[in-house]
């Protein structure tokens, strides 16, 4: 900005000088050429040049003195003009007069040299130049002097003189106007210089104020550029004055502050009024400042806003102090509010009493309620507490106590009483040491008093409660028990404290029960339920227990509260009521009511699991005749006996219910298939058929059972019972002692199965079964090592039937055991007959899984061997299926070991078709492994079968067991097996099963043919 002012001034002076010089040269030369001859022109030119040099030298001197300063005052450029700058120049008065005189004389001399008469052509305008220049540079005095000299000189040069009567009036008038104009210019110049001096004085005063004030003062133009700032403003923003002039707010403040300032300044200039406000600004270096600002518009001569002025005071420190004070006041308020205390001040000498807002709120008074005087406060104290309060207060004022403290009851605005803890002390003494000021606090302790009273009452309740109570710590140890706890459990307080409640555990509840219990406690902080515990004496008792969690204000568990009552008698009474309501009083099984509930639950489980369930309606055959013949007491005993037998044959999840009379319902749940109920029904019929010995007589009866399967019969519970009842009547009409399925297709299968079993039982009784024997040989030596007994059915209509036609029907039925006994007896008897005939032949007998694990198996085997003492037990080998050995490993191992003690050998049949464990294989007392025929028959074509056979042979070798391959269809199979190390074989390639009578002839033929000798030419593996 400074540079631009100086440059403009310099440009102005140079241009003025150039124009003046050019005009001087052109006009003066043109004038001389018109008015003078050549000789005179040369003289005049020389004179003209001297005058020009004199005039320009003087003007140049004053112009250079008026150049603006390098650092002008803040008001520079607004309060000064060129004339004022010239007026600032201080020159000696005589030098001004001398300049005026010389300049006037020079101009007069120049006019005199012109060859034109002054009177004829006065050219008075040229005499205004010395007058104006003298007045401008010297003031009024030199101007008047130049005026007087030029007026007198022109009059003196003119002939006739302008003042004479001979002069023309027009010429005299021009001469008079010259004098008038010169005087006017001189007077105006003097006034202008006086005004400049006055302005200079004002400017100096303004500069002193602007420069000396600590407040920032600035002026902006309409575009927001700074035209003037003082040093204080520059210091506030950390800049120099020269760096600020010409810039706007964006050069000083950050973008947000600058934009806000420029918007505000623009609004002030549009409003045209003075505004005072606070501004929060941020410098570009991040510093934050707060200013108290007064801003207003700057108007030009026409009243138009051309800029804005402002005065700013930095109040950042004041604001910081205010904020610090405010924070401290807020902190103090928070402390008081956080402590929930009201405070009071008492001027003891004036009795002026002041209380806080919280003091009023404690007693229910609104904050804007009237002043609380000391008399009002004392009037609020409970009459019973007032004497103690007054006495404590006086003791402290007398210096007898270091502080005043008293608990009292004060009346609230609502009329109730609040417990208040009042504390205080004397905080100021007067000059004589007398108490002057006393301050203190009031704390509402009503809740504390209530809590203390509640604790006292709780202690009374705790000690006198008829229910047992125990307090358990978070670590699980009892910390407190009441007298009822000792009465119920038998443990004294000393015995219980510090120990876990687990000392009461009865063992009746599994881990899942306690996990669920504590899960509910953790989720809901509460649990309530019934539990069985054990007293110190060892007696079990039932208790109704509730567990509650007590937490502190932070949510941390403080302790657990257990409250319980002894409900053993109640449980016994409840059980009796439940038995009466849900169970048959005669047999003890569920009645119709409980059956309905269990049936509904069974249907729900069936729908969820997809497994069928069976509803069986059972009715005893001929029960009315038993009652009529033997009496109702015998009938009741029969019902009880039948009930016990039915329960013994049912599974654990099944339900047996009595509807009344001789009607029962069996609910079979979780069946894997519809046919799984058939073995159960067979056992049921068998159990009912067993003879019942009563005191009066032995009674035999049977049952008719109707069965319906859900969801095959997709009906509700009542409908299912009706369907089962209908099926039961069908069984009655079909001959009794049978079961009838409600579904026609299932009923057909069940009836077929039942009839097949009946046929098998009849065939067994009629001796329609016989044993065939298949030889087993050693291919290495050709020796016959024994035979395997295989059952056949000599059906009277269908001829000789293989085992596959009837054995599957026996599986799972009680008839399976009868067949097992017959085969064992027949096989042992045949071996004994061969032994007596001199044919030493070992015999292998197949034993089913059910028969092997039957309790009667070992005694029956022992009896069979004892009947034939001449038969060595070692000649008997029992073949068990792999599945039979693994069904119940422990029981199977025990049976096999018992039989092994008799000298009997064991072979594991169909090895490789099950899921044998090598550990089990090592444990079982086996002598031989039989490779299943499914692998042997296909090993010549199937590499996998061949590999399995080889693996079994190697496994038998590892476990030092004999191995025999069954299903050897050709001697080619035998050759391969022999090469693999398996010498013992049996199968159609050796011999088909045959009656016992044909075995001796086959043995001789086998020896004569010697087929095993040709195996050396068999295929090579």
CSV table of N, CA and C in Angstrom, one decimal, residues 949-1012:
chain,number,residue,atom,x,y,z
A,949,UNK,N,-9.9,-111.9,1.7
A,949,UNK,CA,-9.5,-113.2,2.1
A,949,UNK,C,-8.1,-113.3,2.5
A,950,UNK,N,-7.2,-112.7,1.8
A,950,UNK,CA,-5.8,-112.7,2.2
A,950,UNK,C,-5.6,-112.0,3.5
A,951,UNK,N,-6.3,-110.9,3.7
A,951,UNK,CA,-6.1,-110.2,5.0
A,951,UNK,C,-6.6,-111.0,6.1
A,952,UNK,N,-7.7,-111.7,6.0
A,952,UNK,CA,-8.3,-112.5,7.1
A,952,UNK,C,-7.3,-113.6,7.4
A,953,UNK,N,-6.7,-114.2,6.4
A,953,UNK,CA,-5.7,-115.3,6.6
A,953,UNK,C,-4.6,-114.8,7.4
A,954,UNK,N,-4.1,-113.6,7.0
A,954,UNK,CA,-2.9,-113.0,7.7
A,954,UNK,C,-3.3,-112.6,9.1
A,955,UNK,N,-4.5,-112.1,9.3
A,955,UNK,CA,-4.9,-111.7,10.6
A,955,UNK,C,-5.0,-112.9,11.5
A,956,UNK,N,-5.6,-114.0,11.0
A,956,UNK,CA,-5.7,-115.2,11.8
A,956,UNK,C,-4.3,-115.7,12.2
A,957,UNK,N,-3.3,-115.6,11.3
A,957,UNK,CA,-2.0,-116.0,11.6
A,957,UNK,C,-1.4,-115.1,12.7
A,958,UNK,N,-1.6,-113.8,12.6
A,958,UNK,CA,-1.1,-112.9,13.6
A,958,UNK,C,-1.7,-113.2,15.0
A,959,UNK,N,-3.0,-113.5,15.0
A,959,UNK,CA,-3.6,-113.8,16.3
A,959,UNK,C,-3.5,-115.3,16.7
A,960,UNK,N,-2.8,-116.1,15.9
A,960,UNK,CA,-2.6,-117.5,16.1
A,960,UNK,C,-3.9,-118.2,16.2
A,961,UNK,N,-4.8,-118.0,15.3
A,961,UNK,CA,-6.1,-118.7,15.2
A,961,UNK,C,-6.1,-119.5,13.9
A,962,UNK,N,-6.9,-120.6,14.0
A,962,UNK,CA,-7.1,-121.4,12.8
A,962,UNK,C,-8.0,-120.6,11.9
A,963,UNK,N,-7.9,-120.8,10.6
A,963,UNK,CA,-8.8,-120.1,9.6
A,963,UNK,C,-9.3,-121.1,8.7
A,964,UNK,N,-10.6,-121.1,8.5
A,964,UNK,CA,-11.3,-122.0,7.5
A,964,UNK,C,-12.1,-121.1,6.6
A,965,UNK,N,-12.1,-121.5,5.3
A,965,UNK,CA,-12.9,-120.8,4.3
A,965,UNK,C,-14.1,-121.6,4.0
A,966,UNK,N,-15.3,-121.0,4.1
A,966,UNK,CA,-16.5,-121.6,3.6
A,966,UNK,C,-17.0,-121.0,2.3
A,967,UNK,N,-17.8,-121.8,1.6
A,967,UNK,CA,-18.2,-121.3,0.3
A,967,UNK,C,-17.2,-121.7,-0.8
A,968,UNK,N,-16.4,-122.7,-0.7
A,968,UNK,CA,-15.5,-123.1,-1.7
A,968,UNK,C,-16.3,-123.9,-2.7
A,969,UNK,N,-16.6,-123.2,-3.9
A,969,UNK,CA,-17.5,-123.8,-4.9
A,969,UNK,C,-16.7,-124.8,-5.8
A,970,UNK,N,-15.4,-124.6,-6.0
A,970,UNK,CA,-14.6,-125.4,-6.9
A,970,UNK,C,-13.3,-125.7,-6.3
A,971,UNK,N,-12.6,-126.7,-6.9
A,971,UNK,CA,-11.3,-127.0,-6.4
A,971,UNK,C,-10.3,-125.9,-6.8
A,972,UNK,N,-10.7,-125.1,-7.8
A,972,UNK,CA,-9.8,-124.0,-8.2
A,972,UNK,C,-9.7,-123.0,-7.0
A,973,UNK,N,-10.9,-122.8,-6.3
A,973,UNK,CA,-10.9,-121.9,-5.1
A,973,UNK,C,-10.0,-122.5,-4.1
A,974,UNK,N,-10.1,-123.9,-3.9
A,974,UNK,CA,-9.2,-124.5,-2.9
A,974,UNK,C,-7.8,-124.4,-3.2
A,975,UNK,N,-7.4,-124.5,-4.5
A,975,UNK,CA,-6.0,-124.3,-4.9
A,975,UNK,C,-5.5,-122.9,-4.5
A,976,UNK,N,-6.3,-121.9,-4.8
A,976,UNK,CA,-5.8,-120.5,-4.5
A,976,UNK,C,-5.7,-120.4,-3.0
A,977,UNK,N,-6.7,-120.9,-2.2
A,977,UNK,CA,-6.7,-120.8,-0.8
A,977,UNK,C,-5.5,-121.5,-0.2
A,978,UNK,N,-5.2,-122.7,-0.8
A,978,UNK,CA,-4.0,-123.4,-0.3
A,978,UNK,C,-2.7,-122.6,-0.5
A,979,UNK,N,-2.6,-122.0,-1.7
A,979,UNK,CA,-1.4,-121.2,-1.9
A,979,UNK,C,-1.3,-120.0,-0.9
A,980,UNK,N,-2.5,-119.5,-0.5
A,980,UNK,CA,-2.5,-118.3,0.4
A,980,UNK,C,-2.3,-118.7,1.8
A,981,UNK,N,-2.2,-120.0,2.1
A,981,UNK,CA,-2.0,-120.5,3.5
A,981,UNK,C,-3.2,-120.9,4.2
A,982,UNK,N,-4.3,-121.0,3.5
A,982,UNK,CA,-5.6,-121.5,4.2
A,982,UNK,C,-5.8,-122.9,3.8
A,983,UNK,N,-5.5,-123.9,4.6
A,983,UNK,CA,-5.7,-125.3,4.3
A,983,UNK,C,-7.1,-125.9,4.6
A,984,UNK,N,-7.8,-125.3,5.6
A,984,UNK,CA,-9.1,-125.8,6.0
A,984,UNK,C,-10.2,-125.1,5.2
A,985,UNK,N,-11.1,-125.9,4.5
A,985,UNK,CA,-12.1,-125.4,3.7
A,985,UNK,C,-13.4,-126.2,3.8
A,986,UNK,N,-14.5,-125.6,3.4
A,986,UNK,CA,-15.7,-126.4,3.2
A,986,UNK,C,-16.5,-125.7,2.1
A,987,UNK,N,-17.5,-126.4,1.5
A,987,UNK,CA,-18.3,-125.8,0.5
A,987,UNK,C,-18.7,-126.8,-0.5
A,988,UNK,N,-19.5,-126.3,-1.5
A,988,UNK,CA,-20.0,-127.3,-2.5
A,988,UNK,C,-18.9,-127.9,-3.3
A,989,UNK,N,-17.8,-127.3,-3.5
A,989,UNK,CA,-16.7,-127.8,-4.2
A,989,UNK,C,-16.1,-129.0,-3.5
A,990,UNK,N,-16.4,-129.2,-2.2
A,990,UNK,CA,-15.9,-130.3,-1.4
A,990,UNK,C,-17.1,-131.3,-1.3
A,991,UNK,N,-18.1,-130.8,-0.7
A,991,UNK,CA,-19.3,-131.7,-0.6
A,991,UNK,C,-20.5,-130.8,-0.2
A,992,UNK,N,-21.7,-131.2,-0.6
A,992,UNK,CA,-22.9,-130.5,-0.2
A,992,UNK,C,-23.3,-131.1,1.2
A,993,UNK,N,-24.1,-130.3,1.9
A,993,UNK,CA,-24.7,-130.8,3.2
A,993,UNK,C,-25.4,-132.1,2.9
A,994,UNK,N,-25.3,-133.1,3.8
A,994,UNK,CA,-25.9,-134.4,3.6
A,994,UNK,C,-26.4,-135.0,4.9
A,995,UNK,N,-27.4,-135.9,4.9
A,995,UNK,CA,-27.8,-136.5,6.1
A,995,UNK,C,-26.7,-137.3,6.8
A,996,UNK,N,-26.9,-137.5,8.1
A,996,UNK,CA,-25.8,-138.2,8.9
A,996,UNK,C,-25.5,-139.6,8.3
A,997,UNK,N,-26.6,-140.3,7.8
A,997,UNK,CA,-26.3,-141.6,7.3
A,997,UNK,C,-25.4,-141.7,6.1
A,998,UNK,N,-25.3,-140.6,5.3
A,998,UNK,CA,-24.5,-140.6,4.1
A,998,UNK,C,-23.1,-140.2,4.4
A,999,UNK,N,-22.8,-139.7,5.5
A,999,UNK,CA,-21.5,-139.1,5.8
A,999,UNK,C,-20.3,-140.2,5.7
A,1000,UNK,N,-20.6,-141.4,6.3
A,1000,UNK,CA,-19.5,-142.4,6.3
A,1000,UNK,C,-19.1,-142.8,4.9
A,1001,UNK,N,-20.1,-143.0,4.0
A,1001,UNK,CA,-19.8,-143.4,2.6
A,1001,UNK,C,-19.1,-142.2,1.9
A,1002,UNK,N,-19.4,-141.0,2.2
A,1002,UNK,CA,-18.7,-139.9,1.5
A,1002,UNK,C,-17.3,-139.8,2.0
A,1003,UNK,N,-17.0,-140.1,3.2
A,1003,UNK,CA,-15.7,-140.1,3.7
A,1003,UNK,C,-14.8,-141.1,3.0
A,1004,UNK,N,-15.3,-142.3,2.7
A,1004,UNK,CA,-14.5,-143.3,2.0
A,1004,UNK,C,-14.3,-142.8,0.6
A,1005,UNK,N,-15.3,-142.3,-0.1
A,1005,UNK,CA,-15.1,-141.8,-1.5
A,1005,UNK,C,-14.1,-140.7,-1.5
A,1006,UNK,N,-14.1,-139.8,-0.6
A,1006,UNK,CA,-13.2,-138.6,-0.6
A,1006,UNK,C,-11.8,-139.1,-0.5
A,1007,UNK,N,-11.5,-140.1,0.3
A,1007,UNK,CA,-10.2,-140.6,0.4
A,1007,UNK,C,-9.8,-141.3,-0.9
A,1008,UNK,N,-10.7,-142.1,-1.5
A,1008,UNK,CA,-10.4,-142.8,-2.7
A,1008,UNK,C,-10.1,-141.8,-3.9
A,1009,UNK,N,-10.9,-140.8,-4.0
A,1009,UNK,CA,-10.7,-139.8,-5.2
A,1009,UNK,C,-9.4,-139.0,-5.0
A,1010,UNK,N,-9.1,-138.7,-3.8
A,1010,UNK,CA,-7.8,-137.9,-3.6
A,1010,UNK,C,-7.8,-136.6,-4.4
A,1011,UNK,N,-8.9,-135.9,-4.5
A,1011,UNK,CA,-8.9,-134.6,-5.3
A,1011,UNK,C,-7.9,-133.6,-4.8
A,1012,UNK,N,-7.6,-133.6,-3.5
A,1012,UNK,CA,-6.7,-132.6,-3.0
A,1012,UNK,C,-5.3,-132.7,-3.5
